[in-house]
Structures are given as C-alpha cells and as structure tokens.
Amino acid sequence: MSQQIIEVLSALLTPTVAVTTVLLTYRQYRIGRLMAKQALYSKRLECYSAAASFASELVLNGRASAETNRQFRAAALEAPFLLGNDVVELLQEILRRGTDMHVCESMISQYPDNATGYNHTIRDHQQWLTMAESRLLKAFQPYLSLIKDGLLK
C-alpha cells in the first residue's frame, strides 16, 4: 500500500512542479507589467509637474528660474515618447510663449522706447498662461489615470 502511495505521489510531483512554475512565471509577468506602467506614470507625472511649474513661474514672476526652465525643456523633449500629440502641442505652445516672454524682456532692456508693445505682449502671454494649469490638467488626465492603467483597483 505504501509503495502505491509513493508511486502516485511521484507521478503527481512533475505536474505539480510544472503548474507551480507556470503560476510563478505568470506572477512575474504581471509584476513586470505593473512596474513598467508605474515607471511610465512617474515619467508622465514628472512632465506634468515640470510644465505646471514653468507656467506658474512665468505667470507669477514673468520668467522661470534656470532650473525650472531646464526641467521643463527636458520634459518637453521626452513628451513625444510618453504622451499624445495633443499634450506635446500644448507643451510646445507653453514653451513658445515662455521664450517669447523672455525675448520681449530682453528687447525692453535694449529698446526702452518700444517697451509698451513688449509689455503688452508679455501681459497677453501671462494671461494665456494663467489658464495653462487647467489646460495641462485636462490634457494630461487621460495619461495620469491610476485606475485605467491598472495601477490601482
């Protein structure tokens, strides 16, 4: 009787090991996918944060710090690989307006007689940028959903 039990158990051992291996492999696959989604989410969130900081500094100070400018430009360069064209175009528009504001400030210092026109341009850009945070939030929302991407259930 004990010999039969040993034979049955040894016959079941190979399929048990195979099933366990398949289950462990599947779990590793799921963990890998989840980690990749989390990494993509983190990069997208960095991009959003850099854009929001850049726009906010332009509105509040009329210029962005060198560090904020560097972070935003890096995020804008990565954006085509992380986000859709709608977001990329919005980021390019924010960058264009920030650059234009910087050029206008330089022109004011060089040509003070034309300061009124340049100040008007700067105010127009600042007014547009006051709505940048809501525009960014709306544009980034499909890309920053934890539930849709399966990061939270």
PDB file of C-alpha atoms in Angstrom:
ATOM      1  CA  MET A   1       0.000   0.000   0.000  1.00  0.00           C
ATOM      2  CA  SER A   2       2.752   2.477   0.901  1.00  0.00           C
ATOM      3  CA  GLN A   3       4.546   1.635  -2.359  1.00  0.00           C
ATOM      4  CA  GLN A   4       1.386   2.646  -4.288  1.00  0.00           C
ATOM      5  CA  ILE A   5       1.161   5.927  -2.396  1.00  0.00           C
ATOM      6  CA  ILE A   6       4.792   6.684  -3.205  1.00  0.00           C
ATOM      7  CA  GLU A   7       4.221   5.935  -6.889  1.00  0.00           C
ATOM      8  CA  VAL A   8       1.096   8.125  -7.018  1.00  0.00           C
ATOM      9  CA  LEU A   9       2.877  10.990  -5.236  1.00  0.00           C
ATOM     10  CA  SER A  10       5.891  10.744  -7.536  1.00  0.00           C
ATOM     11  CA  ALA A  11       3.574  10.759 -10.566  1.00  0.00           C
ATOM     12  CA  LEU A  12       1.872  13.916  -9.232  1.00  0.00           C
ATOM     13  CA  LEU A  13       5.148  15.669  -8.443  1.00  0.00           C
ATOM     14  CA  THR A  14       6.073  16.571 -12.051  1.00  0.00           C
ATOM     15  CA  PRO A  15       2.693  18.149 -12.937  1.00  0.00           C
ATOM     16  CA  THR A  16       2.658  19.968  -9.583  1.00  0.00           C
ATOM     17  CA  VAL A  17       6.082  21.453 -10.239  1.00  0.00           C
ATOM     18  CA  ALA A  18       5.023  22.399 -13.794  1.00  0.00           C
ATOM     19  CA  VAL A  19       1.834  24.131 -12.619  1.00  0.00           C
ATOM     20  CA  THR A  20       3.713  25.951  -9.860  1.00  0.00           C
ATOM     21  CA  THR A  21       6.341  27.106 -12.358  1.00  0.00           C
ATOM     22  CA  VAL A  22       3.656  28.410 -14.728  1.00  0.00           C
ATOM     23  CA  LEU A  23       1.929  30.290 -11.887  1.00  0.00           C
ATOM     24  CA  LEU A  24       5.178  31.851 -10.704  1.00  0.00           C
ATOM     25  CA  THR A  25       6.099  32.855 -14.256  1.00  0.00           C
ATOM     26  CA  TYR A  26       2.693  34.475 -14.747  1.00  0.00           C
ATOM     27  CA  ARG A  27       3.040  36.393 -11.448  1.00  0.00           C
ATOM     28  CA  GLN A  28       6.473  37.648 -12.523  1.00  0.00           C
ATOM     29  CA  TYR A  29       4.998  38.752 -15.847  1.00  0.00           C
ATOM     30  CA  ARG A  30       2.219  40.673 -14.060  1.00  0.00           C
ATOM     31  CA  ILE A  31       4.703  42.310 -11.689  1.00  0.00           C
ATOM     32  CA  GLY A  32       6.888  43.334 -14.630  1.00  0.00           C
ATOM     33  CA  ARG A  33       3.931  44.881 -16.458  1.00  0.00           C
ATOM     34  CA  LEU A  34       2.852  46.730 -13.345  1.00  0.00           C
ATOM     35  CA  MET A  35       6.367  48.073 -12.791  1.00  0.00           C
ATOM     36  CA  ALA A  36       6.549  49.263 -16.408  1.00  0.00           C
ATOM     37  CA  LYS A  37       3.182  51.031 -16.053  1.00  0.00           C
ATOM     38  CA  GLN A  38       4.309  52.630 -12.811  1.00  0.00           C
ATOM     39  CA  ALA A  39       7.543  53.867 -14.425  1.00  0.00           C
ATOM     40  CA  LEU A  40       5.592  55.346 -17.355  1.00  0.00           C
ATOM     41  CA  TYR A  41       3.177  57.017 -14.941  1.00  0.00           C
ATOM     42  CA  SER A  42       6.096  58.518 -12.988  1.00  0.00           C
ATOM     43  CA  LYS A  43       7.701  59.956 -16.131  1.00  0.00           C
ATOM     44  CA  ARG A  44       4.374  61.424 -17.253  1.00  0.00           C
ATOM     45  CA  LEU A  45       3.796  62.949 -13.830  1.00  0.00           C
ATOM     46  CA  GLU A  46       7.295  64.499 -13.907  1.00  0.00           C
ATOM     47  CA  CYS A  47       6.446  66.010 -17.281  1.00  0.00           C
ATOM     48  CA  TYR A  48       3.177  67.449 -15.949  1.00  0.00           C
ATOM     49  CA  SER A  49       4.865  68.853 -12.840  1.00  0.00           C
ATOM     50  CA  ALA A  50       7.636  70.486 -14.859  1.00  0.00           C
ATOM     51  CA  ALA A  51       5.128  72.094 -17.232  1.00  0.00           C
ATOM     52  CA  ALA A  52       2.902  73.339 -14.405  1.00  0.00           C
ATOM     53  CA  SER A  53       5.895  74.793 -12.526  1.00  0.00           C
ATOM     54  CA  PHE A  54       7.211  76.501 -15.652  1.00  0.00           C
ATOM     55  CA  ALA A  55       3.842  78.080 -16.495  1.00  0.00           C
ATOM     56  CA  SER A  56       3.261  79.100 -12.887  1.00  0.00           C
ATOM     57  CA  GLU A  57       6.628  80.833 -12.600  1.00  0.00           C
ATOM     58  CA  LEU A  58       6.027  82.670 -15.874  1.00  0.00           C
ATOM     59  CA  VAL A  59       2.698  83.963 -14.595  1.00  0.00           C
ATOM     60  CA  LEU A  60       3.967  84.937 -11.145  1.00  0.00           C
ATOM     61  CA  ASN A  61       7.442  86.258 -11.980  1.00  0.00           C
ATOM     62  CA  GLY A  62       7.393  86.924 -15.703  1.00  0.00           C
ATOM     63  CA  ARG A  63      10.250  84.465 -16.074  1.00  0.00           C
ATOM     64  CA  ALA A  64      11.163  80.957 -14.991  1.00  0.00           C
ATOM     65  CA  SER A  65      14.251  80.083 -12.985  1.00  0.00           C
ATOM     66  CA  ALA A  66      17.104  78.395 -14.815  1.00  0.00           C
ATOM     67  CA  GLU A  67      16.358  75.082 -13.051  1.00  0.00           C
ATOM     68  CA  THR A  68      12.623  75.187 -13.837  1.00  0.00           C
ATOM     69  CA  ASN A  69      13.415  76.123 -17.424  1.00  0.00           C
ATOM     70  CA  ARG A  70      15.867  73.214 -17.735  1.00  0.00           C
ATOM     71  CA  GLN A  71      13.412  70.726 -16.235  1.00  0.00           C
ATOM     72  CA  PHE A  72      10.593  71.872 -18.499  1.00  0.00           C
ATOM     73  CA  ARG A  73      12.729  71.749 -21.630  1.00  0.00           C
ATOM     74  CA  ALA A  74      13.849  68.219 -20.736  1.00  0.00           C
ATOM     75  CA  ALA A  75      10.225  67.195 -20.135  1.00  0.00           C
ATOM     76  CA  ALA A  76       9.146  68.752 -23.437  1.00  0.00           C
ATOM     77  CA  LEU A  77      11.856  66.767 -25.255  1.00  0.00           C
ATOM     78  CA  GLU A  78      10.672  63.499 -23.664  1.00  0.00           C
ATOM     79  CA  ALA A  79       6.971  64.209 -24.185  1.00  0.00           C
ATOM     80  CA  PRO A  80       6.650  62.811 -27.745  1.00  0.00           C
ATOM     81  CA  PHE A  81       7.775  59.422 -26.426  1.00  0.00           C
ATOM     82  CA  LEU A  82       5.423  59.449 -23.430  1.00  0.00           C
ATOM     83  CA  LEU A  83       2.306  61.352 -24.447  1.00  0.00           C
ATOM     84  CA  GLY A  84      -0.039  62.040 -27.327  1.00  0.00           C
ATOM     85  CA  ASN A  85       0.257  64.842 -29.878  1.00  0.00           C
ATOM     86  CA  ASP A  86      -2.347  66.961 -28.092  1.00  0.00           C
ATOM     87  CA  VAL A  87      -0.164  67.199 -24.986  1.00  0.00           C
ATOM     88  CA  VAL A  88       3.029  67.675 -26.999  1.00  0.00           C
ATOM     89  CA  GLU A  89       1.453  70.585 -28.882  1.00  0.00           C
ATOM     90  CA  LEU A  90       0.289  72.180 -25.623  1.00  0.00           C
ATOM     91  CA  LEU A  91       3.786  71.862 -24.137  1.00  0.00           C
ATOM     92  CA  GLN A  92       5.299  73.402 -27.263  1.00  0.00           C
ATOM     93  CA  GLU A  93       2.844  76.297 -27.037  1.00  0.00           C
ATOM     94  CA  ILE A  94       3.755  76.921 -23.395  1.00  0.00           C
ATOM     95  CA  LEU A  95       7.454  76.795 -24.295  1.00  0.00           C
ATOM     96  CA  ARG A  96       6.921  79.156 -27.232  1.00  0.00           C
ATOM     97  CA  ARG A  97       5.121  81.661 -25.037  1.00  0.00           C
ATOM     98  CA  GLY A  98       7.807  81.454 -22.366  1.00  0.00           C
ATOM     99  CA  THR A  99      10.528  82.009 -24.946  1.00  0.00           C
ATOM    100  CA  ASP A 100       8.614  84.919 -26.447  1.00  0.00           C
ATOM    101  CA  MET A 101       8.248  86.495 -22.995  1.00  0.00           C
ATOM    102  CA  HIS A 102      11.991  86.157 -22.423  1.00  0.00           C
ATOM    103  CA  VAL A 103      12.752  87.757 -25.795  1.00  0.00           C
ATOM    104  CA  CYS A 104      10.343  90.622 -25.045  1.00  0.00           C
ATOM    105  CA  GLU A 105      12.075  91.262 -21.722  1.00  0.00           C
ATOM    106  CA  SER A 106      15.432  91.380 -23.486  1.00  0.00           C
ATOM    107  CA  MET A 107      14.045  93.764 -26.083  1.00  0.00           C
ATOM    108  CA  ILE A 108      12.671  96.079 -23.382  1.00  0.00           C
ATOM    109  CA  SER A 109      16.126  96.417 -21.854  1.00  0.00           C
ATOM    110  CA  GLN A 110      17.694  97.065 -25.267  1.00  0.00           C
ATOM    111  CA  TYR A 111      14.942  99.279 -26.703  1.00  0.00           C
ATOM    112  CA  PRO A 112      13.113 101.016 -23.853  1.00  0.00           C
ATOM    113  CA  ASP A 113      11.217 103.273 -26.309  1.00  0.00           C
ATOM    114  CA  ASN A 114       9.224 100.246 -27.517  1.00  0.00           C
ATOM    115  CA  ALA A 115       8.537  98.895 -24.018  1.00  0.00           C
ATOM    116  CA  THR A 116       4.774  99.407 -24.276  1.00  0.00           C
ATOM    117  CA  GLY A 117       4.370  96.940 -27.136  1.00  0.00           C
ATOM    118  CA  TYR A 118       6.608  94.373 -25.496  1.00  0.00           C
ATOM    119  CA  ASN A 119       4.846  94.743 -22.148  1.00  0.00           C
ATOM    120  CA  HIS A 120       1.517  94.225 -23.896  1.00  0.00           C
ATOM    121  CA  THR A 121       2.841  91.006 -25.478  1.00  0.00           C
ATOM    122  CA  ILE A 122       4.132  89.804 -22.111  1.00  0.00           C
ATOM    123  CA  ARG A 123       0.759  90.507 -20.469  1.00  0.00           C
ATOM    124  CA  ASP A 124      -1.051  88.630 -23.249  1.00  0.00           C
ATOM    125  CA  HIS A 125       1.173  85.598 -22.715  1.00  0.00           C
ATOM    126  CA  GLN A 126       0.787  85.789 -18.939  1.00  0.00           C
ATOM    127  CA  GLN A 127      -2.986  85.972 -19.326  1.00  0.00           C
ATOM    128  CA  TRP A 128      -2.963  82.867 -21.563  1.00  0.00           C
ATOM    129  CA  LEU A 129      -0.639  81.085 -19.144  1.00  0.00           C
ATOM    130  CA  THR A 130      -2.981  81.718 -16.199  1.00  0.00           C
ATOM    131  CA  MET A 131      -5.205  79.085 -17.784  1.00  0.00           C
ATOM    132  CA  ALA A 132      -2.287  76.758 -18.506  1.00  0.00           C
ATOM    133  CA  GLU A 133      -2.749  74.688 -15.354  1.00  0.00           C
ATOM    134  CA  SER A 134      -6.333  73.799 -16.221  1.00  0.00           C
ATOM    135  CA  ARG A 135      -5.323  73.148 -19.840  1.00  0.00           C
ATOM    136  CA  LEU A 136      -2.482  70.915 -18.654  1.00  0.00           C
ATOM    137  CA  LEU A 137      -4.716  69.039 -16.239  1.00  0.00           C
ATOM    138  CA  LYS A 138      -7.297  68.394 -18.948  1.00  0.00           C
ATOM    139  CA  ALA A 139      -4.657  67.311 -21.487  1.00  0.00           C
ATOM    140  CA  PHE A 140      -2.751  65.065 -19.061  1.00  0.00           C
ATOM    141  CA  GLN A 141      -5.784  63.480 -17.395  1.00  0.00           C
ATOM    142  CA  PRO A 142      -6.092  60.509 -19.785  1.00  0.00           C
ATOM    143  CA  TYR A 143      -2.391  59.750 -19.278  1.00  0.00           C
ATOM    144  CA  LEU A 144      -2.357  60.017 -15.483  1.00  0.00           C
ATOM    145  CA  SER A 145      -5.206  57.722 -14.542  1.00  0.00           C
ATOM    146  CA  LEU A 146      -4.084  55.175 -11.965  1.00  0.00           C
ATOM    147  CA  ILE A 147      -7.250  53.096 -12.253  1.00  0.00           C
ATOM    148  CA  LYS A 148      -7.365  52.957 -16.065  1.00  0.00           C
ATOM    149  CA  ASP A 149      -3.736  51.864 -16.252  1.00  0.00           C
ATOM    150  CA  GLY A 150      -4.309  49.143 -13.701  1.00  0.00           C
ATOM    151  CA  LEU A 151      -2.072  50.635 -11.032  1.00  0.00           C
ATOM    152  CA  LEU A 152      -4.966  50.745  -8.565  1.00  0.00           C
ATOM    153  CA  LYS A 153      -8.003  48.510  -8.435  1.00  0.00           C
TER     154      LYS A 153
END
